[in-house]
PDB file of C-alpha atoms in Angstrom:
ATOM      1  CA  UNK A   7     -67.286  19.889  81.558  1.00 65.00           C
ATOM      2  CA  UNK A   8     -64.083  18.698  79.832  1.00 72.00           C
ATOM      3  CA  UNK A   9     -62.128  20.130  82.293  1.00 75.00           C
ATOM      4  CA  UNK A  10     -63.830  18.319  84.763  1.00 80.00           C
ATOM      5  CA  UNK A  11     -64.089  15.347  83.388  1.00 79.00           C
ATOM      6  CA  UNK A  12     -60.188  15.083  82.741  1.00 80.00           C
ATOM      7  CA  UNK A  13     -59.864  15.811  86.195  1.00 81.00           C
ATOM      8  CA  UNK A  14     -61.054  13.238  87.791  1.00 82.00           C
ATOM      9  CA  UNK A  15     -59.768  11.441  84.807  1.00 82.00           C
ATOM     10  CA  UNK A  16     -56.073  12.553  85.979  1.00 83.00           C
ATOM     11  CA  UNK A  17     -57.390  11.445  89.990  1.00 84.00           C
ATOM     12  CA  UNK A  18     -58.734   7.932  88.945  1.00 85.00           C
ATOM     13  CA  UNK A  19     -55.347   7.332  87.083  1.00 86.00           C
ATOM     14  CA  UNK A  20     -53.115   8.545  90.056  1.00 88.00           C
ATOM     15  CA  UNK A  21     -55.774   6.630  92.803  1.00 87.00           C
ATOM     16  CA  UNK A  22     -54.600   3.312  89.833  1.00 87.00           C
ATOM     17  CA  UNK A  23     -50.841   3.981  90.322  1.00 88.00           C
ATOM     18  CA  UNK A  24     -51.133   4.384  93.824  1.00 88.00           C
ATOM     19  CA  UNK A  25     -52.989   0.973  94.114  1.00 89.00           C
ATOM     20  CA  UNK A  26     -50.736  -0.760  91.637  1.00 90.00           C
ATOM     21  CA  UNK A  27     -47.609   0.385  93.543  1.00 89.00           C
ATOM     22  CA  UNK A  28     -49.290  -0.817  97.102  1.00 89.00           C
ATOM     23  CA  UNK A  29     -49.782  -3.987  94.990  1.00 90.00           C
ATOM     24  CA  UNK A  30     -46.064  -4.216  93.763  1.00 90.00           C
ATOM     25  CA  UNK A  31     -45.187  -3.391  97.794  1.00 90.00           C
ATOM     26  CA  UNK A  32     -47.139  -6.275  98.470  1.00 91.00           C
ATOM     27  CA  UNK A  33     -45.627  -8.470  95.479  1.00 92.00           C
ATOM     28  CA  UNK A  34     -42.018  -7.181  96.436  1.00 91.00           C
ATOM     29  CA  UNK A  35     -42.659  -8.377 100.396  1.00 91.00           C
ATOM     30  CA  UNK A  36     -44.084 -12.003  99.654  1.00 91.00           C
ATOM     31  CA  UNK A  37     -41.521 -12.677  97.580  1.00 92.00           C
ATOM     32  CA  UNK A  38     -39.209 -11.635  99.803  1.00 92.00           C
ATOM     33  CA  UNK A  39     -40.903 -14.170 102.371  1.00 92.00           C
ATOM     34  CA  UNK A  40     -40.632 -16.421  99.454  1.00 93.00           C
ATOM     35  CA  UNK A  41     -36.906 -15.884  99.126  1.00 92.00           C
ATOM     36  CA  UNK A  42     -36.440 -16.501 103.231  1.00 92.00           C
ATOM     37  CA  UNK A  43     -38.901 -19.520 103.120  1.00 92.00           C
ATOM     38  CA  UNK A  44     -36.634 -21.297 100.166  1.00 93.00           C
ATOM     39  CA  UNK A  45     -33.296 -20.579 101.989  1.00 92.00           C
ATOM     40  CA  UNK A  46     -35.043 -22.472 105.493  1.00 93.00           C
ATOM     41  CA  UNK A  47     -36.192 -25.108 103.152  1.00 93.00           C
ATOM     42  CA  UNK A  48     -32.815 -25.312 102.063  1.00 92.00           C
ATOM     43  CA  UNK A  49     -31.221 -25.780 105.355  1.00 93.00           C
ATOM     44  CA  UNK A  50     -34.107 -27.752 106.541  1.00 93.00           C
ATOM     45  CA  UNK A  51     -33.491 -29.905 103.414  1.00 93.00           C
ATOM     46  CA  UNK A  52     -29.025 -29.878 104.329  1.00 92.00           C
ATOM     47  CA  UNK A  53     -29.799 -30.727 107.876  1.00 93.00           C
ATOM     48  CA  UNK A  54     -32.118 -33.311 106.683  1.00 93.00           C
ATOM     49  CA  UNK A  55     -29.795 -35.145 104.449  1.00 92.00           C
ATOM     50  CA  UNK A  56     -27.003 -35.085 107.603  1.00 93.00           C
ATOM     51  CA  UNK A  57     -29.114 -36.434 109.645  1.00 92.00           C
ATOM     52  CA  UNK A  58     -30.116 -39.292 106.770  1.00 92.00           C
ATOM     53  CA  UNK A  59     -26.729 -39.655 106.726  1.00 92.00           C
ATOM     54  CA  UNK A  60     -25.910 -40.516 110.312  1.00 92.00           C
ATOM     55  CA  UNK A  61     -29.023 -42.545 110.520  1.00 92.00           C
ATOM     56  CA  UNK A  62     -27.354 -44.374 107.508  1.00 91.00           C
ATOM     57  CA  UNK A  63     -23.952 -45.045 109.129  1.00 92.00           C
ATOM     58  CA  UNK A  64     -25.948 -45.516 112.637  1.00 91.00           C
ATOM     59  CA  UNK A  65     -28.159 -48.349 110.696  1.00 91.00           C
ATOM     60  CA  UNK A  66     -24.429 -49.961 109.284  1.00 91.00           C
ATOM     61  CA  UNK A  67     -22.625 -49.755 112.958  1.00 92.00           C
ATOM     62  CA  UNK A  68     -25.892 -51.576 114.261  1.00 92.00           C
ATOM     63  CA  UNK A  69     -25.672 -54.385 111.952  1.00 91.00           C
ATOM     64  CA  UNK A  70     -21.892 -54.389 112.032  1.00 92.00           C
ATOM     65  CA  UNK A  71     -23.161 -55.016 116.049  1.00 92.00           C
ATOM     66  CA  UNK A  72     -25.498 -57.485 115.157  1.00 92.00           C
ATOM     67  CA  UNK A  73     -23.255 -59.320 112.861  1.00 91.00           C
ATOM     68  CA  UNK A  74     -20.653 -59.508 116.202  1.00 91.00           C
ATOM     69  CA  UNK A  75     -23.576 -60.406 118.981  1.00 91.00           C
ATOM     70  CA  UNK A  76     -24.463 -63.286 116.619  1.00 91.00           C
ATOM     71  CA  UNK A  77     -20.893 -64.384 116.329  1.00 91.00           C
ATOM     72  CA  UNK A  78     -20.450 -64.273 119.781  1.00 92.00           C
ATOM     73  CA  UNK A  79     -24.111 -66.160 121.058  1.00 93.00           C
ATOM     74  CA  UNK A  80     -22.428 -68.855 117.963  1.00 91.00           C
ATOM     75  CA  UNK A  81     -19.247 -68.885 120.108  1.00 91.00           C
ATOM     76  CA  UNK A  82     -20.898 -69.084 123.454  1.00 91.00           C
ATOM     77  CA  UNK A  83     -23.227 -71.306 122.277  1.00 90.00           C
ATOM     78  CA  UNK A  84     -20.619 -73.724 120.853  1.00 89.00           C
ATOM     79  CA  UNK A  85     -18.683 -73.037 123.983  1.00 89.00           C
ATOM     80  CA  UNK A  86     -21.443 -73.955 126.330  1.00 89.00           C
ATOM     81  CA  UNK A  87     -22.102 -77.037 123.853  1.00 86.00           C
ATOM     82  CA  UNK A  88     -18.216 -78.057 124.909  1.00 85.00           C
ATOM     83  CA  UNK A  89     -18.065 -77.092 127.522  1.00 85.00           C
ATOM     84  CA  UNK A  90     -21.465 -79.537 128.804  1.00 81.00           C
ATOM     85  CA  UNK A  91     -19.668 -82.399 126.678  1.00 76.00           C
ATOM     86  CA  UNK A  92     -16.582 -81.830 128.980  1.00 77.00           C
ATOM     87  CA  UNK A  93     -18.971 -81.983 131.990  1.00 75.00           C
ATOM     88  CA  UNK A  94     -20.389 -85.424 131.015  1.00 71.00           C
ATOM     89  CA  UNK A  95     -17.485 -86.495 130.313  1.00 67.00           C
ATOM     90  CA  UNK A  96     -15.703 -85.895 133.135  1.00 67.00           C
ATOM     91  CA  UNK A  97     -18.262 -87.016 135.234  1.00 65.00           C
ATOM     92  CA  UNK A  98     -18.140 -90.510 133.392  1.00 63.00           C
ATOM     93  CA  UNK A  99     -14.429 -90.432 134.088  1.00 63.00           C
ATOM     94  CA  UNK A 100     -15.301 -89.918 137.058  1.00 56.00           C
ATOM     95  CA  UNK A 101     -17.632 -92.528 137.728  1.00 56.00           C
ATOM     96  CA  UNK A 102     -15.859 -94.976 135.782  1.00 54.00           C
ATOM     97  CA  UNK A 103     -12.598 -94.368 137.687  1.00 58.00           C
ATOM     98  CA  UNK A 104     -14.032 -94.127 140.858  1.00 64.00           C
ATOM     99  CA  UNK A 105     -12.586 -90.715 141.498  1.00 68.00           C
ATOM    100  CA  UNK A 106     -14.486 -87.438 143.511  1.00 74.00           C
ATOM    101  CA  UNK A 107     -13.892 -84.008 143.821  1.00 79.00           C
ATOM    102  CA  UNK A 108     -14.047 -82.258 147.020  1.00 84.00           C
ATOM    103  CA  UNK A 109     -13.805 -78.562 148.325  1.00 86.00           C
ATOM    104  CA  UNK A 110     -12.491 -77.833 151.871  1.00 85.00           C
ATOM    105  CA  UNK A 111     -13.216 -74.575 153.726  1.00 88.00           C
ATOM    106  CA  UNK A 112      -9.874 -74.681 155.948  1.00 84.00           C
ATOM    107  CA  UNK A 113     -11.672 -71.671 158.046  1.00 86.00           C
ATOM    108  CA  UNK A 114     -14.582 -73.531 158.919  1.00 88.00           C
ATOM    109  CA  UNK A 115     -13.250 -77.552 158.623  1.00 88.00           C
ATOM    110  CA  UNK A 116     -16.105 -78.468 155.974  1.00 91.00           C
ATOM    111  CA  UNK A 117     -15.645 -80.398 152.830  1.00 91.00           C
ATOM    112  CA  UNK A 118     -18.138 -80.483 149.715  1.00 88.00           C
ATOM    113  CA  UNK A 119     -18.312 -83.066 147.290  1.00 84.00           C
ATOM    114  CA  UNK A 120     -19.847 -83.712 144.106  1.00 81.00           C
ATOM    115  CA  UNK A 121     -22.340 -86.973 143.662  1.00 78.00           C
ATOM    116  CA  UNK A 122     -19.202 -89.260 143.474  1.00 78.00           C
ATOM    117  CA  UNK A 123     -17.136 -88.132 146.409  1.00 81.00           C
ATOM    118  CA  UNK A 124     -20.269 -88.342 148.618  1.00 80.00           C
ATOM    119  CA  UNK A 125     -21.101 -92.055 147.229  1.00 80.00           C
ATOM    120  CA  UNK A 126     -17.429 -93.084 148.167  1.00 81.00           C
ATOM    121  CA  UNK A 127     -17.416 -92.186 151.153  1.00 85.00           C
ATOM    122  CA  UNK A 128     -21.244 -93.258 152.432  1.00 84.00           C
ATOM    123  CA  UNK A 129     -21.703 -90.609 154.684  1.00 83.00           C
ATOM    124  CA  UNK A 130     -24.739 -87.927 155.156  1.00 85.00           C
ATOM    125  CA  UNK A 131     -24.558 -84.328 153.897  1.00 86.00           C
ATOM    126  CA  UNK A 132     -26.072 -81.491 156.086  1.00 88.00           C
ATOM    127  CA  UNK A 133     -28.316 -79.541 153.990  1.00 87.00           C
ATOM    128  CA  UNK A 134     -26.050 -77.048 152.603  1.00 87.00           C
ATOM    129  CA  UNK A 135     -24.399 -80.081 150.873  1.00 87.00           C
ATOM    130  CA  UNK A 136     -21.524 -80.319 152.795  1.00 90.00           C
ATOM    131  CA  UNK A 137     -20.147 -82.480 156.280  1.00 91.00           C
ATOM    132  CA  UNK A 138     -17.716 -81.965 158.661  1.00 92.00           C
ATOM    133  CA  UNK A 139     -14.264 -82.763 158.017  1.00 89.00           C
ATOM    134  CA  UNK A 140     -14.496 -84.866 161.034  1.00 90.00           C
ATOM    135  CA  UNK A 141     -16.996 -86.837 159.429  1.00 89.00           C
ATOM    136  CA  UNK A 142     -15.090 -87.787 156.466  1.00 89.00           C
ATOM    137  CA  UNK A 143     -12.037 -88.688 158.023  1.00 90.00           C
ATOM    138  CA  UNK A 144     -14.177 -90.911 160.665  1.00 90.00           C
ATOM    139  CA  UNK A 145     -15.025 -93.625 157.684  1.00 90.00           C
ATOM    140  CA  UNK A 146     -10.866 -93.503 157.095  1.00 90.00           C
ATOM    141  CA  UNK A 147      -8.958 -96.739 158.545  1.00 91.00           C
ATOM    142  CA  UNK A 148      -7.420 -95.687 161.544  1.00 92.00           C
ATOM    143  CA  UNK A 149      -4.227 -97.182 160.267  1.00 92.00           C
ATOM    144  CA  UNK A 150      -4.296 -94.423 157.206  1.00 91.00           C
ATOM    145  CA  UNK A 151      -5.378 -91.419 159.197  1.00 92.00           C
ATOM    146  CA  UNK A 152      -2.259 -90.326 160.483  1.00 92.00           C
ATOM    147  CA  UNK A 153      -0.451 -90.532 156.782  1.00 91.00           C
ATOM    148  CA  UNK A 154      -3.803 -88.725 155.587  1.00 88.00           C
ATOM    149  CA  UNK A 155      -3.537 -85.992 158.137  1.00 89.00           C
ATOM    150  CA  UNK A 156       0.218 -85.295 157.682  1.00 91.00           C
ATOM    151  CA  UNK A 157      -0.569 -84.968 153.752  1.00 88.00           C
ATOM    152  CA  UNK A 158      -3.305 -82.200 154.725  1.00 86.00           C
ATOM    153  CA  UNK A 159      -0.419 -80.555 156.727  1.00 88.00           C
ATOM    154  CA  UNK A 160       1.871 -80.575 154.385  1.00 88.00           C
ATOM    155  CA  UNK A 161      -0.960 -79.069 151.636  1.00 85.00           C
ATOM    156  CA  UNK A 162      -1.488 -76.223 154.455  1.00 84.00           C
ATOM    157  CA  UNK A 163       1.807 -75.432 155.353  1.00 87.00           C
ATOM    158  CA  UNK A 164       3.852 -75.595 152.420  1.00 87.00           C
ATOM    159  CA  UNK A 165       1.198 -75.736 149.502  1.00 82.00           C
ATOM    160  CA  UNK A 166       2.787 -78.949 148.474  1.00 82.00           C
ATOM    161  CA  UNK A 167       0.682 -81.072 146.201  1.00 82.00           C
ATOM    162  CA  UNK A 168      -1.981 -83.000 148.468  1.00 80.00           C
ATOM    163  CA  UNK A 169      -1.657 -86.574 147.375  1.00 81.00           C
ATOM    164  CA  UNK A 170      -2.551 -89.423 149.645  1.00 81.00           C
ATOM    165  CA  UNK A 171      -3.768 -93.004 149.533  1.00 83.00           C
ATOM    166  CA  UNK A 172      -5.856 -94.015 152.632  1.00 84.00           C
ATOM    167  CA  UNK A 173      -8.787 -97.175 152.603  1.00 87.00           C
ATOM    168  CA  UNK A 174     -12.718 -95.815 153.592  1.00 86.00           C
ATOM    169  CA  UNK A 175     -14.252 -98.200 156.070  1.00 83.00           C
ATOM    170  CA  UNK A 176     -17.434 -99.729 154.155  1.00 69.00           C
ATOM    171  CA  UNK A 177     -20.949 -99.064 155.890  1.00 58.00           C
ATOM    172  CA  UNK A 178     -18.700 -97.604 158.946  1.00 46.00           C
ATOM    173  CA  UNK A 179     -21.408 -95.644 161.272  1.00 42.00           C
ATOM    174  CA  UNK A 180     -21.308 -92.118 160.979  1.00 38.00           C
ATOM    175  CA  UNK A 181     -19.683 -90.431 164.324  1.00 33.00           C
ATOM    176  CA  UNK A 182     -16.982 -93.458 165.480  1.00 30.00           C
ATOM    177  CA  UNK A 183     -13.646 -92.673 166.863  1.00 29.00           C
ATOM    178  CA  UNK A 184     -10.389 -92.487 165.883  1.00 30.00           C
ATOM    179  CA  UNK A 185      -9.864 -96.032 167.852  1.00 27.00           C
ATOM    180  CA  UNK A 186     -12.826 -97.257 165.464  1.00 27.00           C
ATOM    181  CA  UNK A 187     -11.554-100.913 163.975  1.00 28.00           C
ATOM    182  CA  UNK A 188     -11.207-101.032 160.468  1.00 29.00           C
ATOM    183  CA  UNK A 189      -9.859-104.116 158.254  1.00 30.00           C
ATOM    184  CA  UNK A 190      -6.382-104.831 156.786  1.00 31.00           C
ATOM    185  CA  UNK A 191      -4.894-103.940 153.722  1.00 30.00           C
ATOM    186  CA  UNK A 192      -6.295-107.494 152.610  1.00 31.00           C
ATOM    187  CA  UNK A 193      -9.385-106.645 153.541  1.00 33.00           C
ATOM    188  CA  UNK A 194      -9.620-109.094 156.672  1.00 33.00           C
ATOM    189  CA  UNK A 195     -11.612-107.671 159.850  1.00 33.00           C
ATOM    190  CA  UNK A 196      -9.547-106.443 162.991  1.00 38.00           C
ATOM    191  CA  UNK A 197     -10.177-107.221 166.296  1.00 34.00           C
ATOM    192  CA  UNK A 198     -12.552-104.709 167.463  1.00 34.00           C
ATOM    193  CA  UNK A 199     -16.186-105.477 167.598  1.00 34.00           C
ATOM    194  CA  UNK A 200     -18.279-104.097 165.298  1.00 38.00           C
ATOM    195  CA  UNK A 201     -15.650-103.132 162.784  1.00 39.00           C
ATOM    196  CA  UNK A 202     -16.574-102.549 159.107  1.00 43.00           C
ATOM    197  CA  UNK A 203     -14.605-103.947 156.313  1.00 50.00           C
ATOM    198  CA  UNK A 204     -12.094-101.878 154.511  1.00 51.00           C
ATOM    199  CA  UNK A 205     -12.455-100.912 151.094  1.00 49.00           C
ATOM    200  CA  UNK A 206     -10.004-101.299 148.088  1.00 47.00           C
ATOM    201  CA  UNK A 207      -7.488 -97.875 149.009  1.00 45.00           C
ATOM    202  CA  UNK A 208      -8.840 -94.831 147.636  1.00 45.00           C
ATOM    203  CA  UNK A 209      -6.205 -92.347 146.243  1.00 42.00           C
ATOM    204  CA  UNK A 210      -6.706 -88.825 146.258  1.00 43.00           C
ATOM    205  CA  UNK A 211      -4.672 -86.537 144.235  1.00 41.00           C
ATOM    206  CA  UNK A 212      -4.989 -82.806 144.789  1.00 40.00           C
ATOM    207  CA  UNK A 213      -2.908 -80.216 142.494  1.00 35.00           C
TER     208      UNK A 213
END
């Protein structure tokens, strides 16, 4: 009976080690899962901190950015403030000095004016704003259109300054001839029937 009983004395200790040493197997391989888990944290945690650093110096260029946009709406801002002050007050030296700006398409022989070029000259606008060159030069005193046209020559040919001093025919209807009557440099009418006074000389000055 002793014999037996240390027997399976002896096999209950050995079926203990075996057990404990499956348990230190298992000990051994989570901590070595615990070991690889900590060194991914770690370069989970490294890339991490990069990329808190780039978001960092992202967040610094972006406000550097800002800074500059605001700046520049400031600058446009003030610019556009200008430049609308230049506007009105060209367009009271305008007004005031009886002076009109004009753009002529050479291709197609149309002039645009602003408000103050149109007014001067009395005469309708087709709908795209403009008139036919014709047109203008129709309400011109037939004794200034030939100086007027060789200035407009001279502008074409040469690219000389365009400067020329020629009277507009007041309330002259729209479509008369260059043998339309006009008035005299004092202002007193011609001989043909129908004519329109002439206004003071208007002087236009191209550069």
């Amino acid at each position: 009976t002793d014999i037996t009983e240390q027997k399976q004395a002896a096999e209950a200790l050995m079926a203990a080690n075996a057990q404990l040493a499956a348990q230190a197997a298992d000990l051994a391989s989570a901590n070595h899962q615990l070991q690889d888990q900590a060194v991914e944290l770690e370069a989970a945690n490294q890339q991490l901190q990069e990329q808190a650093a780039e978001l960092e110096a992202t967040s610094e260029e972006l406000q550097v950015t800002a800074s500059h946009l605001e700046e520049q709406i400031e600058a446009a801002g003030r610019a556009d403030a200008a430049r609308a002050a230049a506007e009105r007050g060209l367009r009271s030296a305008l007004l005031a000095g009886e002076v009109g700006t004009f753009e002529w398409d050479i291709t197609r022989q149309r002039v645009w004016g602003d408000a103050n070029f149109a007014r001067l000259f009395g005469i309708p606008l087709d709908a795209d704003g403009s008139a036919p060159l014709e047109r203008y030069i129709d309400v011109i005193h037939p004794d200034d259109r030939t100086a007027m046209r060789a200035a407009v020559a001279r502008t074409v040919e040469d690219g000389a300054d365009y400067e020329v001093e020629y009277r507009v025919l007041l309330g002259a209807p729209v479509g008369r001839g260059p043998a339309a009557g006009g008035a005299d440099a004092e202002g007193g009418a011609d001989d043909a029937p129908g004519a329109a006074p002439a206004g003071p000389p208007v002087r236009w000055l191209l550069v």
